XYZ file of C-alpha atoms in Angstrom:
737
model
C -0.090 -0.057 0.040
C 1.684 3.382 -0.911
C 2.783 5.617 1.841
C 0.156 8.251 1.552
C -3.024 5.890 1.543
C -1.727 4.443 4.424
C -1.575 7.795 6.408
C -5.099 8.593 5.052
C -6.236 5.018 6.445
C -4.439 5.774 9.587
C -6.157 9.066 10.095
C -9.661 7.931 9.259
C -9.259 5.348 11.665
C -8.128 7.760 14.509
C -11.205 10.228 13.325
C -13.609 7.295 13.800
C -12.502 5.888 17.436
C -12.004 9.516 18.339
C -15.565 10.277 17.698
C -17.069 7.189 19.117
C -15.260 7.670 22.241
C -15.774 11.476 22.859
C -19.566 11.098 21.813
C -19.956 8.341 24.421
C -18.079 10.488 27.222
C -19.965 13.585 26.616
C -23.244 11.539 26.794
C -22.642 10.803 30.187
C -20.981 14.205 31.282
C -22.935 16.641 28.902
C -26.154 16.937 31.172
C -23.947 19.017 33.977
C -23.076 21.584 30.880
C -26.701 22.574 29.859
C -26.566 25.769 27.996
C -27.406 28.654 28.864
C -26.394 27.630 32.005
C -28.391 28.448 35.433
C -26.354 31.355 35.972
C -27.733 33.006 32.949
C -31.299 32.712 34.233
C -30.430 34.398 37.440
C -30.192 37.503 35.258
C -33.861 37.937 34.860
C -35.111 38.710 38.196
C -32.893 41.678 38.256
C -33.955 42.546 34.746
C -37.751 42.590 35.904
C -36.726 44.614 38.651
C -35.336 47.390 36.524
C -31.739 46.872 37.546
C -30.649 46.617 34.192
C -26.799 47.117 35.394
C -27.148 44.457 37.726
C -28.783 42.032 35.030
C -26.093 43.322 32.818
C -23.323 41.892 35.130
C -24.981 38.433 35.541
C -25.082 37.945 31.842
C -21.792 38.923 31.428
C -20.686 36.564 33.936
C -22.575 33.970 32.060
C -20.953 34.982 28.906
C -17.635 33.916 30.576
C -18.710 30.395 30.322
C -19.557 30.483 26.644
C -18.689 27.365 24.424
C -15.989 28.096 21.757
C -14.381 26.013 19.348
C -12.147 26.555 16.289
C -15.105 27.800 14.637
C -15.639 30.549 17.201
C -18.643 31.028 19.432
C -21.564 28.719 19.644
C -25.356 29.438 19.766
C -25.513 29.762 23.413
C -23.749 33.053 22.813
C -26.688 34.233 21.028
C -28.465 34.370 24.845
C -25.554 36.206 26.290
C -25.655 38.615 23.709
C -29.008 39.259 23.122
C -29.917 39.922 26.924
C -26.871 42.376 27.087
C -28.642 44.402 24.142
C -31.597 44.394 26.404
C -30.027 45.680 29.023
C -28.120 48.295 27.109
C -31.743 49.134 25.160
C -33.390 49.687 28.275
C -30.619 52.102 29.695
C -30.884 53.879 26.670
C -27.519 53.083 25.043
C -28.806 52.388 21.469
C -25.087 51.906 19.989
C -24.114 49.378 22.706
C -27.534 47.521 22.214
C -26.922 47.192 18.426
C -23.505 45.875 18.875
C -24.988 43.291 21.252
C -27.905 42.378 18.935
C -25.277 42.407 15.960
C -23.239 39.694 17.560
C -26.140 37.443 18.544
C -27.343 37.204 14.936
C -23.928 37.136 13.484
C -23.523 33.773 15.479
C -26.728 32.829 14.294
C -25.607 33.238 10.613
C -22.564 31.351 11.615
C -24.838 28.431 13.024
C -28.024 29.021 11.101
C -28.612 25.095 10.612
C -28.205 24.688 14.713
C -31.988 23.183 14.662
C -31.020 20.534 12.264
C -28.342 19.502 14.767
C -31.264 18.519 17.189
C -32.064 14.976 18.284
C -35.833 15.376 17.577
C -36.583 11.882 18.684
C -36.192 12.981 22.406
C -38.382 15.881 22.029
C -41.743 14.290 21.617
C -45.140 15.692 20.697
C -46.715 18.978 21.877
C -49.496 18.723 24.356
C -51.122 21.116 26.805
C -49.529 22.222 29.733
C -50.969 21.559 33.202
C -50.243 24.951 34.818
C -51.703 27.658 32.797
C -50.108 30.831 34.194
C -52.808 32.903 32.390
C -55.121 32.002 34.847
C -53.566 34.670 37.399
C -54.102 37.638 34.592
C -56.491 40.240 35.853
C -57.015 42.549 32.982
C -58.838 40.216 30.633
C -58.746 36.694 28.986
C -57.282 35.567 25.447
C -60.094 35.438 22.774
C -57.709 33.295 20.199
C -59.041 30.090 21.799
C -55.467 28.206 22.087
C -54.089 26.273 24.992
C -50.344 26.825 26.167
C -48.247 24.229 24.842
C -45.869 22.017 27.123
C -42.469 21.805 25.864
C -39.137 20.267 26.586
C -36.866 22.287 28.542
C -33.607 20.682 27.012
C -33.046 19.686 23.562
C -29.999 17.222 22.825
C -28.022 18.754 20.390
C -24.625 17.851 18.558
C -21.584 20.195 18.478
C -18.744 19.308 16.261
C -18.620 16.855 13.058
C -20.440 13.848 12.776
C -18.560 10.637 11.601
C -19.064 11.196 8.248
C -17.829 14.793 8.432
C -14.748 13.943 9.997
C -14.272 11.189 7.435
C -14.450 13.801 4.611
C -11.982 15.886 6.616
C -9.626 12.643 6.624
C -9.876 12.539 3.119
C -9.721 16.161 1.889
C -8.020 18.060 4.726
C -9.297 20.381 7.351
C -10.024 20.356 10.933
C -10.915 17.224 13.204
C -13.808 17.839 15.835
C -15.207 15.241 17.661
C -18.941 15.189 17.989
C -20.311 16.254 21.451
C -23.848 16.241 22.612
C -24.907 19.415 24.531
C -28.104 19.764 26.343
C -29.365 23.108 24.928
C -32.251 25.322 26.186
C -33.245 25.671 22.565
C -36.574 27.399 23.197
C -34.399 30.311 24.921
C -32.149 30.295 22.130
C -34.923 30.460 19.407
C -36.831 33.212 21.715
C -33.344 35.235 21.842
C -32.888 35.205 17.969
C -36.248 36.421 17.538
C -35.888 39.169 20.215
C -32.898 40.416 18.603
C -34.398 40.836 15.025
C -37.445 42.217 16.683
C -35.492 45.176 18.627
C -32.952 45.586 15.968
C -35.851 46.566 13.688
C -37.209 48.924 16.531
C -33.846 50.777 16.858
C -33.214 50.822 13.090
C -36.467 52.182 12.162
C -36.245 52.841 8.503
C -32.650 52.054 8.241
C -33.526 48.486 8.480
C -34.983 47.812 5.074
C -31.175 48.901 3.783
C -29.198 46.600 6.295
C -27.076 43.957 4.935
C -27.642 41.739 8.082
C -31.489 42.248 8.346
C -31.353 41.239 4.581
C -29.150 38.169 5.411
C -30.920 36.987 8.269
C -34.088 36.913 6.347
C -32.766 35.029 3.501
C -31.382 32.438 5.676
C -34.887 32.161 7.333
C -36.547 31.599 4.196
C -35.113 28.469 3.738
C -36.725 27.285 6.899
C -33.571 25.592 8.684
C -35.823 23.301 10.706
C -36.303 19.694 10.608
C -39.210 18.786 8.137
C -42.502 18.542 9.162
C -41.686 18.948 12.916
C -43.171 21.698 15.460
C -39.559 23.293 15.487
C -40.421 24.750 12.157
C -42.875 27.137 13.597
C -40.408 28.995 15.919
C -38.203 29.424 12.631
C -41.602 30.530 11.031
C -41.935 33.358 13.824
C -38.577 34.401 13.150
C -38.713 34.533 9.416
C -41.824 36.789 9.900
C -40.167 39.044 12.089
C -36.891 39.241 9.531
C -39.482 40.197 6.647
C -41.279 43.002 8.542
C -37.669 44.119 9.290
C -36.849 44.462 5.629
C -40.085 45.903 4.939
C -41.943 42.985 3.390
C -44.957 43.906 5.451
C -47.747 41.510 3.829
C -45.534 38.875 3.684
C -44.489 39.122 7.495
C -48.381 39.235 8.301
C -49.043 36.257 6.602
C -45.977 34.314 8.173
C -46.672 35.586 11.741
C -50.328 34.752 11.447
C -49.834 31.389 10.578
C -46.873 30.719 13.027
C -48.965 31.720 16.203
C -49.700 28.156 17.319
C -47.970 24.896 16.860
C -50.938 22.754 14.963
C -53.386 25.988 15.197
C -53.810 24.831 18.913
C -50.864 25.361 21.252
C -49.232 28.816 21.852
C -45.295 28.528 22.079
C -42.660 30.491 23.384
C -42.270 32.767 20.353
C -46.220 33.636 20.331
C -45.928 36.646 22.310
C -43.147 38.130 20.122
C -45.305 37.130 17.158
C -47.986 39.237 18.289
C -46.167 42.032 19.422
C -44.959 42.566 15.656
C -48.706 42.178 14.165
C -49.466 44.724 16.701
C -46.478 47.016 15.587
C -47.545 46.744 12.046
C -51.059 47.380 12.612
C -50.253 50.643 14.724
C -48.103 51.456 11.610
C -50.818 51.193 9.495
C -52.956 53.262 11.828
C -55.519 50.080 12.588
C -55.774 50.976 16.228
C -58.468 48.347 17.035
C -56.448 45.672 15.916
C -53.217 46.625 17.617
C -54.748 46.974 20.773
C -56.033 43.268 20.297
C -52.855 41.989 19.318
C -50.972 43.778 22.199
C -53.331 42.409 24.802
C -53.239 38.777 23.351
C -49.377 39.045 23.502
C -49.332 40.209 27.174
C -51.703 36.827 27.749
C -49.118 34.756 25.800
C -45.987 36.568 27.307
C -47.209 35.750 30.846
C -48.199 32.264 30.298
C -44.093 31.922 29.404
C -43.108 34.129 32.234
C -41.478 36.566 29.490
C -42.360 39.607 31.709
C -40.112 42.102 29.000
C -42.624 41.135 26.363
C -45.405 42.013 28.934
C -43.555 45.355 29.114
C -43.475 45.579 25.518
C -47.440 44.930 25.199
C -47.998 47.265 28.090
C -46.154 50.133 26.176
C -48.209 49.301 22.962
C -51.602 49.219 24.798
C -50.899 52.371 26.590
C -49.740 54.030 22.969
C -52.928 52.693 21.470
C -55.189 54.050 24.190
C -53.308 57.636 24.235
C -53.863 57.915 20.476
C -57.741 56.628 20.193
C -58.853 57.795 23.430
C -56.585 60.058 25.616
C -59.381 61.332 27.521
C -60.357 57.783 29.481
C -58.294 55.339 31.604
C -58.662 52.077 29.757
C -59.857 49.537 32.248
C -57.164 47.098 31.562
C -54.574 49.120 32.828
C -56.764 49.513 36.127
C -57.226 46.035 36.255
C -53.537 45.236 35.719
C -52.910 46.981 38.842
C -54.258 44.280 40.659
C -52.175 41.777 39.333
C -50.154 39.646 41.942
C -47.105 39.325 39.961
C -46.522 43.030 39.990
C -44.750 42.517 43.413
C -41.784 41.123 41.782
C -42.039 43.266 38.522
C -40.944 46.863 39.415
C -40.128 47.822 35.607
C -43.508 46.667 34.735
C -45.077 48.254 38.006
C -43.336 51.761 37.213
C -44.477 51.655 33.422
C -48.034 51.092 34.439
C -48.164 53.648 36.783
C -46.818 56.061 34.387
C -49.397 55.128 31.900
C -51.903 55.923 34.312
C -50.347 59.241 35.254
C -50.823 60.318 31.673
C -54.238 59.265 31.228
C -55.039 61.215 34.384
C -53.410 64.348 32.942
C -55.577 64.222 29.816
C -58.680 63.769 32.044
C -57.514 66.857 34.131
C -57.516 64.555 37.369
C -53.825 65.996 38.429
C -54.136 64.643 41.781
C -54.532 61.124 40.638
C -51.905 61.791 37.995
C -49.430 62.826 40.847
C -50.102 60.051 42.978
C -49.333 57.688 39.933
C -46.208 59.366 39.628
C -45.550 58.883 43.396
C -45.883 55.078 42.979
C -43.712 55.095 39.645
C -41.071 57.160 41.921
C -41.062 54.415 44.477
C -40.745 51.525 41.943
C -37.878 53.522 39.906
C -35.822 54.665 43.154
C -32.832 53.083 43.765
C -32.789 51.326 40.635
C -30.693 51.596 37.345
C -33.743 52.430 35.385
C -33.979 55.729 36.920
C -31.322 56.516 34.494
C -32.442 54.782 31.428
C -35.753 54.949 29.128
C -38.168 54.496 32.273
C -36.385 57.322 34.072
C -36.334 59.571 31.209
C -40.245 59.150 30.688
C -40.717 59.810 34.431
C -39.005 62.965 33.865
C -41.212 64.135 31.118
C -44.179 63.178 32.690
C -43.320 65.142 35.779
C -42.491 67.993 33.427
C -46.135 67.563 32.011
C -47.972 67.404 35.483
C -45.757 70.235 36.783
C -46.887 72.721 33.918
C -50.312 71.364 34.097
C -50.164 72.231 38.225
C -48.919 75.667 37.082
C -45.627 75.200 38.421
C -43.427 76.373 35.600
C -40.192 76.121 37.400
C -40.193 72.656 38.147
C -41.829 71.756 34.712
C -38.759 73.317 33.141
C -36.243 71.749 35.056
C -37.910 68.234 34.677
C -38.283 68.948 30.726
C -34.551 70.029 30.454
C -33.289 66.837 32.054
C -35.603 64.841 30.456
C -34.549 66.211 26.827
C -30.942 66.076 27.662
C -31.069 62.460 28.543
C -33.320 61.590 25.797
C -31.049 62.956 23.182
C -28.730 59.962 23.844
C -31.773 57.369 24.189
C -33.968 58.702 21.121
C -33.960 56.203 18.270
C -34.693 58.880 15.784
C -31.705 60.828 16.583
C -29.729 57.356 16.509
C -31.192 56.619 12.959
C -30.263 59.972 11.826
C -26.759 59.646 12.953
C -26.458 56.204 11.549
C -27.912 57.196 8.319
C -25.156 60.040 8.116
C -22.605 57.642 9.008
C -23.850 55.211 6.116
C -23.549 58.029 3.508
C -20.235 59.171 4.433
C -18.971 55.673 4.147
C -20.679 54.911 0.736
C -22.439 52.075 2.355
C -25.701 53.222 1.268
C -26.497 54.816 -2.325
C -27.473 58.406 -2.830
C -31.163 57.568 -3.286
C -31.287 55.377 -0.349
C -29.844 58.150 1.833
C -32.263 60.514 0.559
C -35.136 58.623 1.129
C -33.932 58.188 4.747
C -33.001 61.579 5.627
C -36.677 62.564 3.806
C -38.082 60.408 6.561
C -35.524 61.369 9.476
C -35.214 65.047 9.028
C -38.755 65.681 8.077
C -40.658 68.621 10.018
C -43.298 67.430 12.851
C -46.715 66.045 11.274
C -49.764 65.609 13.063
C -49.146 62.188 13.643
C -45.701 62.695 15.404
C -47.406 64.978 17.849
C -50.324 62.624 18.606
C -48.268 59.740 18.747
C -44.976 60.774 20.714
C -44.466 64.767 21.487
C -41.754 64.168 23.500
C -39.562 62.611 21.108
C -40.674 64.964 18.282
C -39.646 67.902 20.715
C -36.207 66.270 21.345
C -35.436 65.657 17.740
C -36.631 69.523 17.273
C -34.189 70.783 20.004
C -31.407 68.414 18.476
C -30.437 69.546 15.150
C -27.891 67.354 13.161
C -25.697 69.805 11.152
C -23.586 67.003 9.126
C -26.935 65.169 8.543
C -28.928 67.845 7.250
C -25.972 69.043 5.142
C -25.630 65.346 3.653
C -29.328 65.574 3.048
C -28.854 68.723 0.917
C -25.636 67.152 -0.906
C -27.598 64.084 -1.810
C -29.797 66.179 -4.183
C -26.284 68.197 -5.652
C -25.218 64.785 -6.332
C -28.368 63.321 -8.159
C -28.501 66.865 -9.860
C -31.655 67.962 -8.348
C -31.656 71.627 -8.392
C -35.160 72.714 -7.496
C -34.992 70.061 -4.933
C -31.563 71.440 -3.680
C -33.125 74.951 -3.138
C -35.930 73.564 -1.289
C -34.052 71.549 1.107
C -31.870 74.655 1.890
C -34.899 76.485 3.049
C -35.929 73.466 5.075
C -32.683 73.593 6.744
C -32.766 77.151 7.538
C -35.936 76.633 9.307
C -34.649 73.628 11.337
C -31.899 75.725 12.265
C -34.075 78.579 13.315
C -36.447 76.234 15.360
C -33.586 74.891 17.470
C -32.672 78.078 18.627
C -36.059 78.750 20.024
C -37.997 77.512 23.202
C -39.344 73.984 22.864
C -37.966 73.811 19.233
C -40.329 76.045 17.985
C -43.226 74.284 19.397
C -44.358 77.597 21.205
C -44.128 79.587 18.374
C -46.254 77.212 16.130
C -48.784 77.289 18.676
C -49.009 81.130 18.835
C -48.803 81.657 15.035
C -52.022 79.137 14.817
C -53.688 81.017 17.774
C -52.805 84.493 17.223
C -52.380 84.894 13.567
C -55.182 86.892 11.493
C -57.713 84.465 10.070
C -56.976 85.126 6.371
C -53.316 84.168 7.137
C -54.313 80.607 8.189
C -54.846 78.057 5.706
C -57.835 75.403 6.320
C -55.986 72.969 8.223
C -54.525 75.748 10.555
C -58.233 77.134 11.184
C -59.555 73.372 12.233
C -56.333 73.281 14.606
C -57.217 76.695 16.245
C -60.812 75.899 16.448
C -59.877 72.484 18.343
C -57.495 74.313 20.578
C -59.800 76.821 21.811
C -62.505 74.031 22.181
C -59.905 71.756 24.332
C -58.631 74.502 26.424
C -61.394 77.247 26.781
C -59.093 79.138 29.296
C -57.500 80.262 26.063
C -59.978 82.138 24.873
C -60.800 83.432 28.389
C -57.192 84.781 28.647
C -57.300 86.145 24.993
C -60.197 88.051 25.819
C -58.911 89.288 29.033
C -55.718 90.441 27.152
C -57.788 92.038 24.384
C -59.625 94.196 27.084
C -56.539 95.132 28.888
C -55.286 96.427 25.699
C -58.121 98.414 24.974
C -58.128 99.994 28.243
C -54.417 100.684 28.269
C -54.845 102.462 24.704
C -57.126 105.024 26.570
C -54.154 106.292 28.793
C -51.343 108.467 27.325
C -47.662 106.579 27.018
C -46.362 109.024 29.364
C -49.703 110.143 31.598
C -49.570 113.654 33.262
C -51.806 112.839 35.877
C -50.958 110.723 38.893
C -54.193 108.888 39.062
C -53.746 107.975 35.233
C -50.372 106.603 35.985
C -51.236 104.593 38.881
C -54.179 103.037 36.392
C -51.476 102.168 33.747
C -49.359 100.356 36.095
C -52.237 98.663 37.391
C -53.217 97.409 33.592
C -49.720 96.671 33.137
C -49.256 94.400 36.075
C -52.724 92.564 35.280
C -51.484 92.227 31.465
C -48.367 90.457 32.910
C -50.229 88.107 35.178
C -52.576 87.243 32.359
C -49.497 86.798 29.842
C -47.815 84.506 32.473
C -51.070 82.479 32.648
C -51.041 82.252 28.884
C -47.500 81.273 28.716
C -47.999 78.560 31.098
C -51.289 77.231 29.470
C -49.039 76.989 26.209
C -46.201 75.164 27.728
C -48.424 72.729 29.000
C -50.270 72.361 25.649
C -46.858 71.866 24.109
C -45.926 68.835 25.948
C -49.154 67.213 25.115
C -50.501 65.128 22.054
C -51.651 68.111 20.205
C -50.806 68.848 16.703
C -49.973 72.402 15.763
C -48.798 73.536 12.286
C -45.723 75.371 11.629
C -46.646 78.276 9.906
C -43.531 80.350 10.351
C -41.434 81.021 8.513
C -43.316 80.086 5.308
C -42.439 76.962 3.535
C -43.049 76.894 -0.381
C -41.729 74.856 -2.686
C -39.516 75.918 -6.044
C -42.701 75.120 -8.006
C -44.679 77.540 -6.017
C -42.156 80.334 -5.891
C -41.493 80.129 -9.578
C -45.274 80.137 -10.461
C -45.378 83.426 -8.581
C -42.801 85.007 -10.341
C -43.403 87.280 -13.475
C -41.185 87.805 -16.537
C -39.544 90.798 -14.480
C -38.463 88.892 -11.737
C -35.595 86.512 -10.454
C -34.597 84.647 -7.365
C -30.814 84.829 -6.170
C -30.219 82.489 -3.240
C -27.067 81.234 -1.347
C -26.910 78.399 0.907
C -23.440 77.563 2.706
C -22.410 73.992 3.775
C -19.009 73.315 5.540
C -17.470 72.427 2.225
C -18.714 75.090 -0.321
C -20.938 78.066 -0.973
C -23.940 77.066 -3.418
C -25.789 79.753 -5.738
C -29.077 79.118 -7.208
C -30.783 81.603 -9.813
C -34.222 80.786 -10.744
C -36.553 83.034 -13.152
C -40.034 81.930 -13.989
C -38.625 79.529 -16.908
C -34.899 79.033 -16.290
C -32.340 78.202 -13.572
C -28.452 78.461 -13.016
C -26.622 76.814 -10.283
C -23.070 77.083 -9.446
C -20.669 77.008 -6.488
C -18.449 80.014 -5.052
C -14.857 79.644 -6.144
C -13.233 81.141 -2.874
C -15.880 80.607 -0.276
C -13.507 82.250 2.451
C -12.969 85.212 0.618
C -16.574 85.871 -0.031
C -17.013 85.357 3.766
C -14.116 88.091 4.417
C -15.784 90.797 2.047
C -19.342 90.319 3.714
C -17.728 90.937 7.038
C -15.705 93.946 5.826
C -19.004 95.060 4.343
C -21.132 95.005 7.323
C -18.306 96.682 9.192
C -18.263 99.452 6.627
C -21.893 100.141 6.898
C -21.649 100.432 10.787
C -23.186 96.878 11.526
C -20.071 95.993 14.189
C -22.465 94.707 17.017
C -25.778 93.287 16.479
C -27.402 96.336 18.244
C -25.334 99.040 16.926
C -27.333 101.529 14.991
C -26.167 102.238 11.467
C -24.902 106.250 11.060
C -25.914 108.272 7.782
C -22.349 109.640 7.616
C -21.068 105.927 7.183
C -23.612 105.441 4.243
C -22.328 108.524 2.864
C -18.776 107.043 2.501
C -18.099 105.087 -0.733
C -16.152 102.587 0.770
C -18.746 100.275 1.203
C -19.875 100.625 -2.364
C -16.311 99.551 -3.921
C -16.715 96.355 -1.170
C -20.200 95.991 -2.224
C -19.098 95.998 -6.035
C -16.191 93.384 -5.142
C -18.355 91.142 -3.254
C -21.207 91.079 -6.221
C -18.599 89.749 -8.594
C -17.488 87.072 -6.398
C -21.175 85.983 -6.010
C -22.037 85.953 -9.618
C -18.803 85.615 -11.146
C -20.202 82.203 -12.932
C -23.228 83.943 -14.383
C -21.340 85.878 -17.010
C -23.202 86.552 -20.344
C -26.234 84.299 -19.180
C -27.116 86.705 -16.202
C -26.196 89.815 -17.798
C -28.133 88.697 -21.062
C -31.430 87.773 -19.194
C -30.951 90.884 -16.840
C -30.923 93.304 -20.005
C -33.953 91.442 -21.425
C -35.715 91.873 -18.411
C -34.603 95.697 -17.750
C -35.623 96.565 -21.333
C -38.993 94.436 -21.286
C -40.230 96.033 -17.767
C -37.921 98.926 -17.186
C -37.184 97.304 -13.851
C -35.588 94.285 -12.086
C -36.645 92.726 -8.646
C -33.901 91.029 -7.177
C -34.743 88.560 -4.250
C -31.306 87.559 -2.203
C -31.197 84.971 0.655
C -27.623 84.936 2.017
């Protein structure tokens, strides 16, 4: 026999004996190495108590015992990474949470056939559990007519190579790996895969549709890597439905999730709650609030049955959200009944969220005493827990501000709101999505078109739906302009050669910068314009908003009338009265006006924090098409927009346009500064002296500046200007620098 053949035969025999021997040994010893281990589950009580830092420490410690091989981490690490992600998410650290969820799904991608390695013969069939924990639920009962299935806690599963695989290695080369049977808590692994997909979509928002990992996971799950004709496939179907939703295939996601809610259409399983939560999320996005509420309720029952109290929290969030959108003036009976749930004594995070939901509902019912009592209940649950520094604590600060303003305590309200806004700038998913979109665009990871679509969504001005759905998040976004992202939003239109859109975006960006300098991001200004503008200055939508505001808050009208009457009284007195009696009367009226104004501002601030739409009427926003439509043949628009890299110029007439960039922006800026100084505008409040205007130096600088600004126009501009001048004898030039 040739020497090479003898060597291969020896390796093959060694591989077979090693595999058989190791397999027997691990069958005996593996039961003591169940993964995830018991220490991992010790982190869940801390998680449900709102001690996210403590829970993260436990999950980190469990990760220290993770199974590793020459191929890297094994599927037990999916659980450690996912639950660390949950801790980071609840603490408002979106970046660290994404790192953890990404890690979990990358490990899944590497071990995507893990279910095919399960010894399904030992799993048996699914039957009904004898201990249905839904019996303790106090806020309703399921209408789905399903039973809670009984599932094995541990799945026997092989890690390493099978005999056939080791024989192939012996023949072709590679790494010999003995087969090892591990007892795996498979339902927890499956749940964590699903939870990572679910939570990543929540954090990524619209970016998820453009995300490579999301698409990769969806493609893998489409192949349904599970034993054929076995109930394990239902768990994969839920994961697939969640993945489809994450890449924007909503209709397919709904169909997949609906058929995967129960094993054999009869038994709920450990992923039922996540499937129902996703269906609720989709219904909410489609503004089908009745369906969303039903899905969230059913999710809370299924999650309770499997003691998945994190998903009960998610269901509670969804229920509260639906209720505040559809009927903010009424407390849902379910929330009241949940307060009597016996399990709450060990679930401080749910207790805090429930109390805050009741507090907000009471604010909209003008029951401030009950709202304050509910906030005190939440404070006691939050106190001395790390959740006080996370999403729950941020929401508590916002609601404290809302109650304070409603109670007339402006100082406390302003302080609480400032604290909440500062913390939410870090926790806000929309701000995170904007930052991430900008990073992806700069790194050329997404196309200009995809970036533009994402920026359109993330940098939009507030809509009615934004104010009704999440006024606090909307205020945070208004007060946190992302200059780099706005500039790159503009750049996408320049790269794609869309000059009319570029002009519109430049105007939108100016508005956003302006709003960010105003109290509450321009929200108060928007309310004032809706309430105080002349009737003929309002469009139909703004008129309806004014009517709704005056109906919901009748004190606005009362205070407006008081102010009007006081102004009329004041107008009857000379500005500098000669008589002491008139002076005293004038002072009294002014003091009354100040008191009325203070009450009015207090009420506006309270309204600004509520789920009340308001149109942003000023500065007026017009599309380029609308502006061009209003130009006559003798007019043109010349506009400049400065970015960190260039100064862009736009010239539009009714029919033509021209765009260019300035060759030397620094020189242009220097000339502008010189011009302002030469006409006396040294400080913002400096008066312009006539003698400075008579000086000819500024005229020379103006001519030099004009040449810098319009150097690219050359004959085109001069020809147009001459034709306009000859035809009309005048030229209207509108400049916005």
